[in-house]
Amino acid sequence: MMTPDNDKKQQDLQLAEKRLQAGFDAFNDGKLDKASEAFEDAEVRFRVAGDFKKAGDSRVMIAEISEQNGSPEQAIAGYQRAIRHFETAERLLQVAATKLSLGHVQRQLAQLDKAQDAYQEAEQIYRKEQNSRGVGNVELALGHIELQRANIAYAAEHYEEAIRRFKEVGERTNEADASRSLADIHAMERKFGEAETAYKHALEIYRETRDNFGVVDAQVGLGRIYIEQEHLDEASAVLADATNLAQQIEYNLGQADANLGLAEIYLLQGQIDQALIGAQGSLQIYTDERSALGTARAGRILAEINLRRGQLGYANSIVERALRTYQAVAYRLGQAETTVIQGLIQSKRGFISRARQTLESGRQQAHTLGQVLTEQKALIGLGEVERQMGELGRAKGLYAEVDTLGEHLDERTAASNRTQAEIGLARLEILLGDMKEAERHLLRAEETVSKNSLAAQLTPFVTIMHGQLRLAEGDFNEAERLFTIAQEQAKTHQDPALKADLTLGLAQTALSQGNFDAALELYLDAGRQYQLNESTDGDGLAVLGNAQVNVAQERWEEAMDNCDAAMIRFKQADDQPSEADAQLIHGLINRAQDEQEVALSDFEQALKLYHQQRRPLGVADTRFARGSVFLLRGDYVRARDDQSKAIVQVERVMNSISKPERWGMFLRQYAQQYAETALADLQQQHYEEARALLQDFIRVAGSKEIIKQLRSYETDIPVSGDDLTPEELSRNRELVRHLTELRKGL
């Protein structure tokens, strides 16, 4: 017989069931506010009626709605309340399942210790209840935590245990999830064969169980390992399939993942516009779906794309946001590569000291995580930073480490980073005056490029450095030919910085050939390009080039203005080698304007920098310039001392040129300086020393340039007029006579 109280309780339970069902109906229709209201009403009614199990079920649904609404703290509170209901109802398996859900939310909030506690509490219950499926779910979740912490080995152990548990109970879909997670670990460890096997195993299960969402995820994983191995055709095909399927089943995150993979392929292939479109589309989806890791990954790739496009300020803001996101969710694996990209952007923007710290941090993180390619990228960036700071020896060591790390990679994978390191080493050797070593590094770069179609994109950079080498060796026509070839090679490249460097190389060549109008136009063009790329250092090089043209045209005021402007830019960018060059040119301008003391001070500062940087040709140019000031002052001993030391440096560099037939072109660049040195000898009546010096020069470089210089002295030295005393005129006539004898005797 039903009592009134029992009758009311039954009515309350029936009404609670109706409200619960109404909640499910609204939830399935996407009406989350209405669903939440129904579940809250159901929870209250079940709790009053004493059905704490159903009250817990209602509160779990409220927590899930909070998750979907982007309110994780409310979700946590909801799951904790549900756990209390289930504990009151003594429903241990529901307690464990809810603790698992609680841990998932805490993990997303980077509360990893709390999440681990929740998972382990759930695991204790599952083990006590001998529930292998539950234990497998916990092991999978614990694996995700260890992966987030970058504890790769521990993560793999958990995933392997999860696979074993799921196999025991025939949970095929869950087994596939764990297999895919283990494949991610193998890919990080560069065990691509094992990774591919695990992804394909997961893919097979997903297809058997008709889990299309899983199929998309497995295809994306396969695409990523193909990208890592630079098998881009295979990667493109599998990611295209994933994109199509994701669209069909309206799986937005899967579509974003696949499109981001395709964007990365476009970036590797140098198709920057396509990469930009794909990455921006993925970022929008991740943002709409509130996927923190997705937005961070898309942000990292977008930062790299905009770095290539020369949009450095925008790239920097994106990469900072991506890095903050990785740090917020405590995902260490993504932080290393993102930190390195941030350092590269800072370096390009001229923030060298900050870039050094950032790149060193990224390098250490990558080393700890075993991310070899990222560590190499950091070393290349650090090498460029140290070069700019004038630490050329340290830069060489960093580039050499790239090659050492590459020994653990196959030749194809190592090719791009190794080529960049060889180009960097060649540039350093040119500065250090070892042309044979520079040639060797460029030949190695060419050999490495041939082993990889992606590394072949670096061909224009190799050609440019060949042009810079020939320019330093004095073969200006060959340098011009190489820069022109590089222009053709770069036509398909969407790389504004590359094109600016090419324009600068052509401007330097035109200046060396004496084509001053063409050089000025090219330097101005290069400056505009560098400004668009936000390159303070590059703009400084272009402005300094303008100053050099002004010097050649004897437009001293403009030369000084441009030189001062360049110096400011080099100081901003902390570019020590270029600052040394600007200091030398500053001295040359002051010398021409008869500001000899100021010029000597400039030369002293330049010489100090060149010595610190161990740049023999910079030392030689500065000593020749300072020697000419002493020569004008009649201090022939000091002049000859500087000139002798300069000649030692010049001839040491000449002897480092790989082909002796190029020695003459190199030495002819110094015809005026050798002639001035002979003049210092004649002033001291060291006639045989002057003759021997010039005969040595002629044996290598021919007589044409030296004869021209000597004739110029014979013409320019005054032998008559009222401006000089009779004694001075007499000395000049004697000097001219010896110059004539010297010239005719050569």
PDB file of C-alpha atoms in Angstrom, residues 23 26 75 157 316 343 351 392 399 503 537 579 623 625 672:
ATOM      1  CA  GLY A  23      17.854  18.328 -20.341  1.00  0.00           C
ATOM      2  CA  ALA A  26      17.886  20.341 -25.151  1.00  0.00           C
ATOM      3  CA  ALA A  75      33.077  22.702 -14.622  1.00  0.00           C
ATOM      4  CA  GLU A 157      55.145   3.674 -20.556  1.00  0.00           C
ATOM      5  CA  ASN A 316      56.818  39.145 -32.954  1.00  0.00           C
ATOM      6  CA  GLY A 343      64.827  34.763 -30.943  1.00  0.00           C
ATOM      7  CA  PHE A 351      67.492  43.426 -30.714  1.00  0.00           C
ATOM      8  CA  LEU A 392      83.543  35.727 -34.936  1.00  0.00           C
ATOM      9  CA  TYR A 399      78.036  26.827 -36.663  1.00  0.00           C
ATOM     10  CA  THR A 503      70.212  44.334 -54.431  1.00  0.00           C
ATOM     11  CA  ASP A 537      70.956  46.526 -39.806  1.00  0.00           C
ATOM     12  CA  GLU A 579      80.239  49.663 -37.015  1.00  0.00           C
ATOM     13  CA  ARG A 623      96.565  50.921 -41.251  1.00  0.00           C
ATOM     14  CA  ALA A 625      94.538  54.951 -44.160  1.00  0.00           C
ATOM     15  CA  GLN A 672      97.351  52.829 -54.544  1.00  0.00           C
TER      16      GLN A 672
END
